[in-house]
PDB file of C-alpha atoms and ligand atoms in Angstrom:
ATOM      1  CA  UNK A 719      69.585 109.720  62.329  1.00 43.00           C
ATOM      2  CA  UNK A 720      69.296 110.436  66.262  1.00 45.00           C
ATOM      3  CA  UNK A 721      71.827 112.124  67.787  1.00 49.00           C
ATOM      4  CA  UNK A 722      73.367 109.748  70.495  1.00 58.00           C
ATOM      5  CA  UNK A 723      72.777 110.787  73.741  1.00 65.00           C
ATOM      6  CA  UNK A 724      75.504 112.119  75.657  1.00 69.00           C
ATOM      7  CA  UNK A 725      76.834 110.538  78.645  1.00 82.00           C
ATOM      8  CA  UNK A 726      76.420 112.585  81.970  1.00 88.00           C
ATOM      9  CA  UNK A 727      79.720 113.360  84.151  1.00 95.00           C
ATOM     10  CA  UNK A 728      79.868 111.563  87.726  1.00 97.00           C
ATOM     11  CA  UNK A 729      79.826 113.844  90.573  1.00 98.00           C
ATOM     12  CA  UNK A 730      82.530 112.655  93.105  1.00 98.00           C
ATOM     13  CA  UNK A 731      82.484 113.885  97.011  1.00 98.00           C
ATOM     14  CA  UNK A 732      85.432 113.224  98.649  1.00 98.00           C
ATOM     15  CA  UNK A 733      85.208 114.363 102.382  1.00 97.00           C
ATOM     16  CA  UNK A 734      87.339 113.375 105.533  1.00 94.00           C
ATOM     17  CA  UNK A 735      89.829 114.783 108.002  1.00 86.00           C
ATOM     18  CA  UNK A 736      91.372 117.586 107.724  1.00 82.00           C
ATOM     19  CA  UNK A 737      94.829 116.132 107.302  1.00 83.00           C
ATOM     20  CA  UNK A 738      94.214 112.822 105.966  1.00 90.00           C
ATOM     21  CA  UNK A 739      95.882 114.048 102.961  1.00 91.00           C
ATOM     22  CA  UNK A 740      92.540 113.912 100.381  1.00 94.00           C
ATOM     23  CA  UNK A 741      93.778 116.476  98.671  1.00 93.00           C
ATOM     24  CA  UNK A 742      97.171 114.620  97.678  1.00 95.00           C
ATOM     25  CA  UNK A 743      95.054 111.822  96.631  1.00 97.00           C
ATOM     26  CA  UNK A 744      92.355 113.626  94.537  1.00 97.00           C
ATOM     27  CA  UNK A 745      95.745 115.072  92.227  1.00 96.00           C
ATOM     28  CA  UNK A 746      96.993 111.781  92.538  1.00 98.00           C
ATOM     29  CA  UNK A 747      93.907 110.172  90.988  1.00 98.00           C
ATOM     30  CA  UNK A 748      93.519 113.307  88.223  1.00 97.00           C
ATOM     31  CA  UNK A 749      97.432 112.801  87.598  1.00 98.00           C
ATOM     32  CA  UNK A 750      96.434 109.161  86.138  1.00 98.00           C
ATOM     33  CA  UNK A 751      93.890 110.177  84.034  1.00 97.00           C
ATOM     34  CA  UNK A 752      94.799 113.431  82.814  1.00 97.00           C
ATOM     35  CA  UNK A 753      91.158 114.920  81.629  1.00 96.00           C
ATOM     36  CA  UNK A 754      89.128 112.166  83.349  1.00 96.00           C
ATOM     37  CA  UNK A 755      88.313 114.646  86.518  1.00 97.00           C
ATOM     38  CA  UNK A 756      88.039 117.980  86.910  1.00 97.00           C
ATOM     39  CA  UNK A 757      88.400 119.390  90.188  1.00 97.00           C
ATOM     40  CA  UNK A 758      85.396 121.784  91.344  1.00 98.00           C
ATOM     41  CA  UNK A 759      87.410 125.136  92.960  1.00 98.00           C
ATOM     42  CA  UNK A 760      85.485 126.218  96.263  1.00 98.00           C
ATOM     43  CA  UNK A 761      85.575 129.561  97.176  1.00 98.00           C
ATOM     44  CA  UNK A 762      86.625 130.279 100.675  1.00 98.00           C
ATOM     45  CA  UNK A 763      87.405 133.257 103.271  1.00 98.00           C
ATOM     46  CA  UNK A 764      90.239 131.045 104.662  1.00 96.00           C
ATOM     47  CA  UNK A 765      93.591 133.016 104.006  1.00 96.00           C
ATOM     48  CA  UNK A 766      95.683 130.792 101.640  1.00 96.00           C
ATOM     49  CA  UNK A 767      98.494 128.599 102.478  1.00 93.00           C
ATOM     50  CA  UNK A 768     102.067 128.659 101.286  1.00 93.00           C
ATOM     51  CA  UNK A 769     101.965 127.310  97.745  1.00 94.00           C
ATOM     52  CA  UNK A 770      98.182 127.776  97.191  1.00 95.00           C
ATOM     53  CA  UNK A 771      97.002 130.117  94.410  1.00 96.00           C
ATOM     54  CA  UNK A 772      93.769 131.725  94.046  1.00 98.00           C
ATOM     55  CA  UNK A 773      92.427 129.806  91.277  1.00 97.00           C
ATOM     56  CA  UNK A 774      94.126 126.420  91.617  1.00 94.00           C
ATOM     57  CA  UNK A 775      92.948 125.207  95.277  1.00 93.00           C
ATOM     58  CA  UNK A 776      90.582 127.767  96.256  1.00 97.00           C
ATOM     59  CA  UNK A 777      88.919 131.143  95.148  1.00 98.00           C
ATOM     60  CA  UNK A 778      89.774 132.969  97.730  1.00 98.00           C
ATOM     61  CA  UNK A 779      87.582 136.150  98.553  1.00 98.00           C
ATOM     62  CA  UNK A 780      86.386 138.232 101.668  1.00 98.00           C
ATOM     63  CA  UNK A 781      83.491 137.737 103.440  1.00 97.00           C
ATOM     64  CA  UNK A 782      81.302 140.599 101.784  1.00 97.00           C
ATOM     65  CA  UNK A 783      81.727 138.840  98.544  1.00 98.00           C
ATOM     66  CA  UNK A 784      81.054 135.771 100.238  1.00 98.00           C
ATOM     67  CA  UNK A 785      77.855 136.672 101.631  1.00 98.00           C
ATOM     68  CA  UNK A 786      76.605 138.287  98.020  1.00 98.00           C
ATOM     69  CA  UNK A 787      77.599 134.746  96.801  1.00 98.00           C
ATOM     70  CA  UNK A 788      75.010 133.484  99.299  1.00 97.00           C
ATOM     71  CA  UNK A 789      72.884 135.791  98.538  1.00 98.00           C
ATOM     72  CA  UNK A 790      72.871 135.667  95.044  1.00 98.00           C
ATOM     73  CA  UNK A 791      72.246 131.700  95.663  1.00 96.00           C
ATOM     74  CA  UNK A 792      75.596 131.398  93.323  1.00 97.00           C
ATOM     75  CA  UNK A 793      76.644 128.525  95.342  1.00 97.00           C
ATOM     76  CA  UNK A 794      75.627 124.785  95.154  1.00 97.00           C
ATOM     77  CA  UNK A 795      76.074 124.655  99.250  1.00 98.00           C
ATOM     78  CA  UNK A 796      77.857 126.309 101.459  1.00 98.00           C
ATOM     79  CA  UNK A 797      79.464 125.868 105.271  1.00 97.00           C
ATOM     80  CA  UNK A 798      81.229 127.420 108.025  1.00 94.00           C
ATOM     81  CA  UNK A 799      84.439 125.408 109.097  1.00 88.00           C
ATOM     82  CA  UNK A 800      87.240 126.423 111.605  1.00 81.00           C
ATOM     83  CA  UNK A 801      85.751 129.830 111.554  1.00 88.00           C
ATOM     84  CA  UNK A 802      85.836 130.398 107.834  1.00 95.00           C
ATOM     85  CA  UNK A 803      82.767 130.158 104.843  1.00 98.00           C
ATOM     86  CA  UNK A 804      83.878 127.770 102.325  1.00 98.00           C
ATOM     87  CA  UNK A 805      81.182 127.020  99.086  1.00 98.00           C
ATOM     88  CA  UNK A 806      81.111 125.016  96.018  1.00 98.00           C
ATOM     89  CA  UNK A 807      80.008 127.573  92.891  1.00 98.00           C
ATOM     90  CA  UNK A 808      77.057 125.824  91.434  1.00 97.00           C
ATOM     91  CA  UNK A 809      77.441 127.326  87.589  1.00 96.00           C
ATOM     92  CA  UNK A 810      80.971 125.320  86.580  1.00 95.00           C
ATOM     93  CA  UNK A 811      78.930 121.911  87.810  1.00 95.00           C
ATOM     94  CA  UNK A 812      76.126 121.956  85.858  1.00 92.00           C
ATOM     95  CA  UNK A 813      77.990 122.816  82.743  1.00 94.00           C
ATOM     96  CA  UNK A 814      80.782 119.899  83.007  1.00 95.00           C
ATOM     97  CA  UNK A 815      78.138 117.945  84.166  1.00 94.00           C
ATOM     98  CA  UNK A 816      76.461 118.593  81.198  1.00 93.00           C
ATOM     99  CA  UNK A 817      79.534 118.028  78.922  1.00 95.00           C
ATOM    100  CA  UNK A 818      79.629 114.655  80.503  1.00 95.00           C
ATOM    101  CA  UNK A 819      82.938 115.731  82.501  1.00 97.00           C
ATOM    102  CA  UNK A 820      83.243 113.953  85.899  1.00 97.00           C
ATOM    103  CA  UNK A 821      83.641 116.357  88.761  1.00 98.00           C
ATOM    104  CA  UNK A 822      85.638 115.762  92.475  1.00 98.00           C
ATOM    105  CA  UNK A 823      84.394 117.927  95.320  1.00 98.00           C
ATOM    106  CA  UNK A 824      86.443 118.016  98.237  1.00 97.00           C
ATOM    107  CA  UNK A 825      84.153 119.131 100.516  1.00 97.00           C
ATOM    108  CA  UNK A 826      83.057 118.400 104.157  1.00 95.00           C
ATOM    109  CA  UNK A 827      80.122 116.566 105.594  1.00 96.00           C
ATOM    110  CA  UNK A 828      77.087 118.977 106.002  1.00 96.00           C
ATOM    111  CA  UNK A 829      78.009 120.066 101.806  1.00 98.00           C
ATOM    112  CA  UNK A 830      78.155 116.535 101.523  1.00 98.00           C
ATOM    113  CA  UNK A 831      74.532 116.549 102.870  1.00 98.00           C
ATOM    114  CA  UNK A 832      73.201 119.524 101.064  1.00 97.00           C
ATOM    115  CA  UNK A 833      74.397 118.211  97.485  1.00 98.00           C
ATOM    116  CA  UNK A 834      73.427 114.701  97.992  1.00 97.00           C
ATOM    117  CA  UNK A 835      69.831 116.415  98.675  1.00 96.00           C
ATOM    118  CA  UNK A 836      69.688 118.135  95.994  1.00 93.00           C
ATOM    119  CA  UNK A 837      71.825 115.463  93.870  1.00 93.00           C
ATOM    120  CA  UNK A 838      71.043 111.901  94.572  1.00 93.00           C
ATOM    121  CA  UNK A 839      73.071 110.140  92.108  1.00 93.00           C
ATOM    122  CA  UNK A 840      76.416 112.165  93.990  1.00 97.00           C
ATOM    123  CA  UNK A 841      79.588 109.092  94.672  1.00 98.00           C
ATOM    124  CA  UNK A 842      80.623 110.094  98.107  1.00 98.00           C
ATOM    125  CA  UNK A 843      83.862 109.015  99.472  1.00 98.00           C
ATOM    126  CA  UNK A 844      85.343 109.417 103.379  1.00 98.00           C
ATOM    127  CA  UNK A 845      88.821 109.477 104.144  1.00 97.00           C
ATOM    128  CA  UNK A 846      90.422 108.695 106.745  1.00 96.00           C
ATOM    129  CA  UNK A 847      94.119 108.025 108.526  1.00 94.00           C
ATOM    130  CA  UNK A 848      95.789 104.898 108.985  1.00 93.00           C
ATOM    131  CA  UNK A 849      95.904 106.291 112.836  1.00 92.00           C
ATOM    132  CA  UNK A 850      95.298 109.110 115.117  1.00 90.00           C
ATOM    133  CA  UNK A 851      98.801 108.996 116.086  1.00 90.00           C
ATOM    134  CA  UNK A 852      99.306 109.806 111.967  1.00 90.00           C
ATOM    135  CA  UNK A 853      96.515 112.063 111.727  1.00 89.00           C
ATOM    136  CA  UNK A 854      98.183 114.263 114.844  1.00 88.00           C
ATOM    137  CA  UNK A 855     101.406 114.133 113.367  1.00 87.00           C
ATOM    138  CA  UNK A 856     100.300 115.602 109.568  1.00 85.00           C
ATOM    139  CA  UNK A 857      98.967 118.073 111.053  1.00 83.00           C
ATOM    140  CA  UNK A 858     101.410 119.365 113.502  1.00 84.00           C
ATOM    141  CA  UNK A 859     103.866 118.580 110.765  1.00 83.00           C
ATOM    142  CA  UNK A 860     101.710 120.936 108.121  1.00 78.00           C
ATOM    143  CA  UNK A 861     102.817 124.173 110.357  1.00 80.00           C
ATOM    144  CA  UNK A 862     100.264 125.887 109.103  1.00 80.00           C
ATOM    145  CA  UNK A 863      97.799 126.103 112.095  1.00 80.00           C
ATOM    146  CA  UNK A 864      98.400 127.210 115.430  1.00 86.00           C
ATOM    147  CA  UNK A 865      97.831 124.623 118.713  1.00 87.00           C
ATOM    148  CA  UNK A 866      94.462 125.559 118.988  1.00 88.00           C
ATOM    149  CA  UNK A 867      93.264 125.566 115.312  1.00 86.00           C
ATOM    150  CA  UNK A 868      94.869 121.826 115.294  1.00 88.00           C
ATOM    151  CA  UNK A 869      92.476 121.347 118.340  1.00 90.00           C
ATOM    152  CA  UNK A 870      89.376 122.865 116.202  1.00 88.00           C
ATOM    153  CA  UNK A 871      90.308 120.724 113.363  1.00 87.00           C
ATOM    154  CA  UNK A 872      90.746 117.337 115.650  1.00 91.00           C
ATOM    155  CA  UNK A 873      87.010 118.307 117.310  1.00 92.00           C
ATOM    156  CA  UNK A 874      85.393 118.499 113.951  1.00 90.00           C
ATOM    157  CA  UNK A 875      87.057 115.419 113.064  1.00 92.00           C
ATOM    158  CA  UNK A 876      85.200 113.750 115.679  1.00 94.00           C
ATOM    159  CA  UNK A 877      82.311 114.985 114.741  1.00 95.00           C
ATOM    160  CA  UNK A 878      82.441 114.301 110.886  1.00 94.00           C
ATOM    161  CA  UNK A 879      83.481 110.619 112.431  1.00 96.00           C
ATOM    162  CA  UNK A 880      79.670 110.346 113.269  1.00 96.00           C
ATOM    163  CA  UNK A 881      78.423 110.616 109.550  1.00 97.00           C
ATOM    164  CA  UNK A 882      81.216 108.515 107.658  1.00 98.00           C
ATOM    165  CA  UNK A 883      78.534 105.427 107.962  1.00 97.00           C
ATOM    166  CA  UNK A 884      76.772 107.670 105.344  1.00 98.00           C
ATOM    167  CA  UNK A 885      79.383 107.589 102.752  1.00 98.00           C
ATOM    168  CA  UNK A 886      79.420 105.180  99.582  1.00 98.00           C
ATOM    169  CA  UNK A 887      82.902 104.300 100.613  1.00 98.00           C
ATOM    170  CA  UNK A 888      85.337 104.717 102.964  1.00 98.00           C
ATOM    171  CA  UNK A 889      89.354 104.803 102.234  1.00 98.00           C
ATOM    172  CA  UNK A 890      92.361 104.207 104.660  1.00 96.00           C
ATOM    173  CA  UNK A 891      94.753 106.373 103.373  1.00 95.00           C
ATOM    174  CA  UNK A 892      97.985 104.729 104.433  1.00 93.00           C
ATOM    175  CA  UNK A 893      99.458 103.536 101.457  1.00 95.00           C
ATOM    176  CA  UNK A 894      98.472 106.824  99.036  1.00 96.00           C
ATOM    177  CA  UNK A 895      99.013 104.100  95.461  1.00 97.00           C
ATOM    178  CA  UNK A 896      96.643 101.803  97.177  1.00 97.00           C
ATOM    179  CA  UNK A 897      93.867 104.633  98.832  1.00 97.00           C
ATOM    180  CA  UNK A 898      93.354 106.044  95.157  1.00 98.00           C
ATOM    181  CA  UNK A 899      93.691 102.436  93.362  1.00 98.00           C
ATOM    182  CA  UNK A 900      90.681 101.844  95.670  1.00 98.00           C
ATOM    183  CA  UNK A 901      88.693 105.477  95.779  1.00 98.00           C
ATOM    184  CA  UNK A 902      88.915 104.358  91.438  1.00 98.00           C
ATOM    185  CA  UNK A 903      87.473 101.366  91.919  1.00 98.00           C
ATOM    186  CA  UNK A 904      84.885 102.631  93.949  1.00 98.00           C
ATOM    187  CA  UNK A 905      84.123 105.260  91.250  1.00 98.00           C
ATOM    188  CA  UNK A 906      84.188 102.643  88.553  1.00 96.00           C
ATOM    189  CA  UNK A 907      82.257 100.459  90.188  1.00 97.00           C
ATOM    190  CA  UNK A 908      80.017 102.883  92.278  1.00 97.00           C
ATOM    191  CA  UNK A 909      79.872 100.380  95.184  1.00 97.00           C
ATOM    192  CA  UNK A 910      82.667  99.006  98.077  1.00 98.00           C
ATOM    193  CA  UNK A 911      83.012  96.230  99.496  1.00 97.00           C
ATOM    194  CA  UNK A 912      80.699  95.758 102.483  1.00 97.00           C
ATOM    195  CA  UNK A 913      83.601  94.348 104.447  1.00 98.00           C
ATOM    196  CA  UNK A 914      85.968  96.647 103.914  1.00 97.00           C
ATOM    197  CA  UNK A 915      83.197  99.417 104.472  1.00 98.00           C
ATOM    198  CA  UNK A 916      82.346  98.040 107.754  1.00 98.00           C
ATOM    199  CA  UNK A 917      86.319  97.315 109.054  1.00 97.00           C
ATOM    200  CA  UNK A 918      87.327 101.072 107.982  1.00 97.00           C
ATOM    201  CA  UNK A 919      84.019 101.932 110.082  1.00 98.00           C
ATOM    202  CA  UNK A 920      84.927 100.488 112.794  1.00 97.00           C
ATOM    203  CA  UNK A 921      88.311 102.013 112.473  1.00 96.00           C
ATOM    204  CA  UNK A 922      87.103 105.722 112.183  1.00 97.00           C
ATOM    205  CA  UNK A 923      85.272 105.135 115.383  1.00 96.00           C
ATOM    206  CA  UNK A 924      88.405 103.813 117.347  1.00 95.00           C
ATOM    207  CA  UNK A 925      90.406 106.828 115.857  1.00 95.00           C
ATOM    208  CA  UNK A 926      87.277 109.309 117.072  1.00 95.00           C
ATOM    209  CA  UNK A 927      87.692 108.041 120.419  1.00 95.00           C
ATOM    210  CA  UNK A 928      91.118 108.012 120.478  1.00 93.00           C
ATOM    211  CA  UNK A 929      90.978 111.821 119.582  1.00 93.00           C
ATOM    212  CA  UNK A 930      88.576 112.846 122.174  1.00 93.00           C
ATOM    213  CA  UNK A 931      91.113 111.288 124.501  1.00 92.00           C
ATOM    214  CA  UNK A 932      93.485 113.607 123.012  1.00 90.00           C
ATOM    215  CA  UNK A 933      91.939 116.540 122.927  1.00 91.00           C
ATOM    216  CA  UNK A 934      90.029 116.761 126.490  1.00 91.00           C
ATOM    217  CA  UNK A 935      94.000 116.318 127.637  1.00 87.00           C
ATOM    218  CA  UNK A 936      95.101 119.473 125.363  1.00 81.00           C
ATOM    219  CA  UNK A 937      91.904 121.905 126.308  1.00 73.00           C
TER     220      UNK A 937
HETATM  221  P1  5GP B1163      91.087 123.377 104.280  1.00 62.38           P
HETATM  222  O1  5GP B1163      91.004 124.676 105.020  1.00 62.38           O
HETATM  223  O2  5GP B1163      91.915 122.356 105.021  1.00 62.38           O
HETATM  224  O3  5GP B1163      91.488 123.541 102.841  1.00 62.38           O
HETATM  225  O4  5GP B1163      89.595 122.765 104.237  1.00 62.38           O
HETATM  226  C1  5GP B1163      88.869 122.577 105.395  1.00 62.38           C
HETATM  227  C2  5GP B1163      87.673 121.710 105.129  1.00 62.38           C
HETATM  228  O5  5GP B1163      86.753 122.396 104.287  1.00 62.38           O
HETATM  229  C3  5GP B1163      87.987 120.391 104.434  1.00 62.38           C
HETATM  230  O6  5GP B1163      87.303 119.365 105.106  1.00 62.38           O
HETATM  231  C4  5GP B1163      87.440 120.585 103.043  1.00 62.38           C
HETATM  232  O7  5GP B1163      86.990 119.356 102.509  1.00 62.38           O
HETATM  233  C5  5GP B1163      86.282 121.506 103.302  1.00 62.38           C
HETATM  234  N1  5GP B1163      85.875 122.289 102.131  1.00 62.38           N
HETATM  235  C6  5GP B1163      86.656 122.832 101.190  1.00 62.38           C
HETATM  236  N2  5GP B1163      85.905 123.468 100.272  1.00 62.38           N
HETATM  237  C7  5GP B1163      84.626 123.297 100.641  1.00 62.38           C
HETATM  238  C8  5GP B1163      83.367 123.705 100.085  1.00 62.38           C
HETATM  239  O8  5GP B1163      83.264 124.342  99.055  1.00 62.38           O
HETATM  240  N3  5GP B1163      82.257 123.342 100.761  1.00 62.38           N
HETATM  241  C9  5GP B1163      82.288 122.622 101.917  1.00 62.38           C
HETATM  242  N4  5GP B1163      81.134 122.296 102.472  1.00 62.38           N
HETATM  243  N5  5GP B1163      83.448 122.218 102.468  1.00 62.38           N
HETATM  244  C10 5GP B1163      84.599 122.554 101.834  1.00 62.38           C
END
């Protein structure tokens, strides 16, 4: 008798905002399914955060082992954000991949780029606030970055604004039950409603604008 084939794991990039909250609602989607998703652990030179453990959220190294990571091409893709690396280690994909275990990245838009390149079949997903007013407030509220980190992190907002038309889907995350009820369907379904794609469009584009307002008054 054949051996039945085994089913391949979906590979799931979530990007958005910093501060949209993504994270809370990639452990909110695991937390339903306990052993649907597995979460892929970047490593990063970023320092970590109150509660974060090397491990769990991040690997956190220095940049010398960084740069061998690089240079050892141990990563999937890599990317400099607010001034640190950050890079998804390409060995733990290919094996749960292979195991048929589904896999979330949270990861920002030029990884998204450089795995969908290399991966075509990738689900991406964008996140974004219910408002800039919101997205301001999270992070001020955070108190984890200093004024003009929050002003780095707003810029590249803005500019990962002008690639969320590439995304599979894209979530308002106002209501967190309802963002991951529909990031699941999305995954389930591997498509979004064109409607609801083009209104949350049109949405990240106000909230862009909205944040270059903000910013050119704070610089
Ligand atoms: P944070 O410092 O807030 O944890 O993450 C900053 C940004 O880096 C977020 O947009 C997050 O999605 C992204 N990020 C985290 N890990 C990776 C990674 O391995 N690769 C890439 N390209 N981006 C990442």
């Amino acid at each position: 008798m054949s051996e039945k084939k085994k089913k391949k794991g979906k590979l799931i990039i979530v990007s958005g905002f910093s501060g949209t909250g993504k994270g809370t609602m990639i452990a909110k989607l695991m937390e339903r399914h306990p052993g649907k998703y597995a979460f892929s652990v970047s490593a990063t030179t970023r320092k970590p955060r109150p509660g974060e453990e090397d491990g769990r959220e991040y690997h956190f190294v220095d940049h010398t082992r960084f740069e061998e990571m690089i240079a050892s091409d141990e990563l999937l893709e890599h990317t400099s954000f607010s001034g640190n690396y950050y890079g998804t280690p390409a060995a733990p994909i290919d094996e749960m991949l292979a195991a048929g275990q589904n896999i979330i990245l949270d990861i920002e838009v030029t990884g998204m780029h450089q795995v969908t390149y290399r991966r075509s079949d990738t689900l991406t997903a964008f996140i974004i606030p219910p408002s800039e007013e919101e997205l301001i407030k999270r992070l001020t509220g955070r108190g984890t970055e200093s004024k003009e980190q929050i002003v780095r992190r707003l810029t590249r907002a803005t500019e990962e604004a002008a690639f969320a038309n590439e995304y599979g889907c894209i979530i308002k995350n106002g209501d967190l039950e309802q963002s991951v009820d529909e990031l699941e369907a999305y995954i389930e379904t591997e498509s979004q409603d064109p409607r609801l794609h083009a209104e949350n469009l049109r949405l990240t584009e106000s909230i862009s604008k909205e944040l270059k307002r903000y910013i050119s008054k704070e610089i």
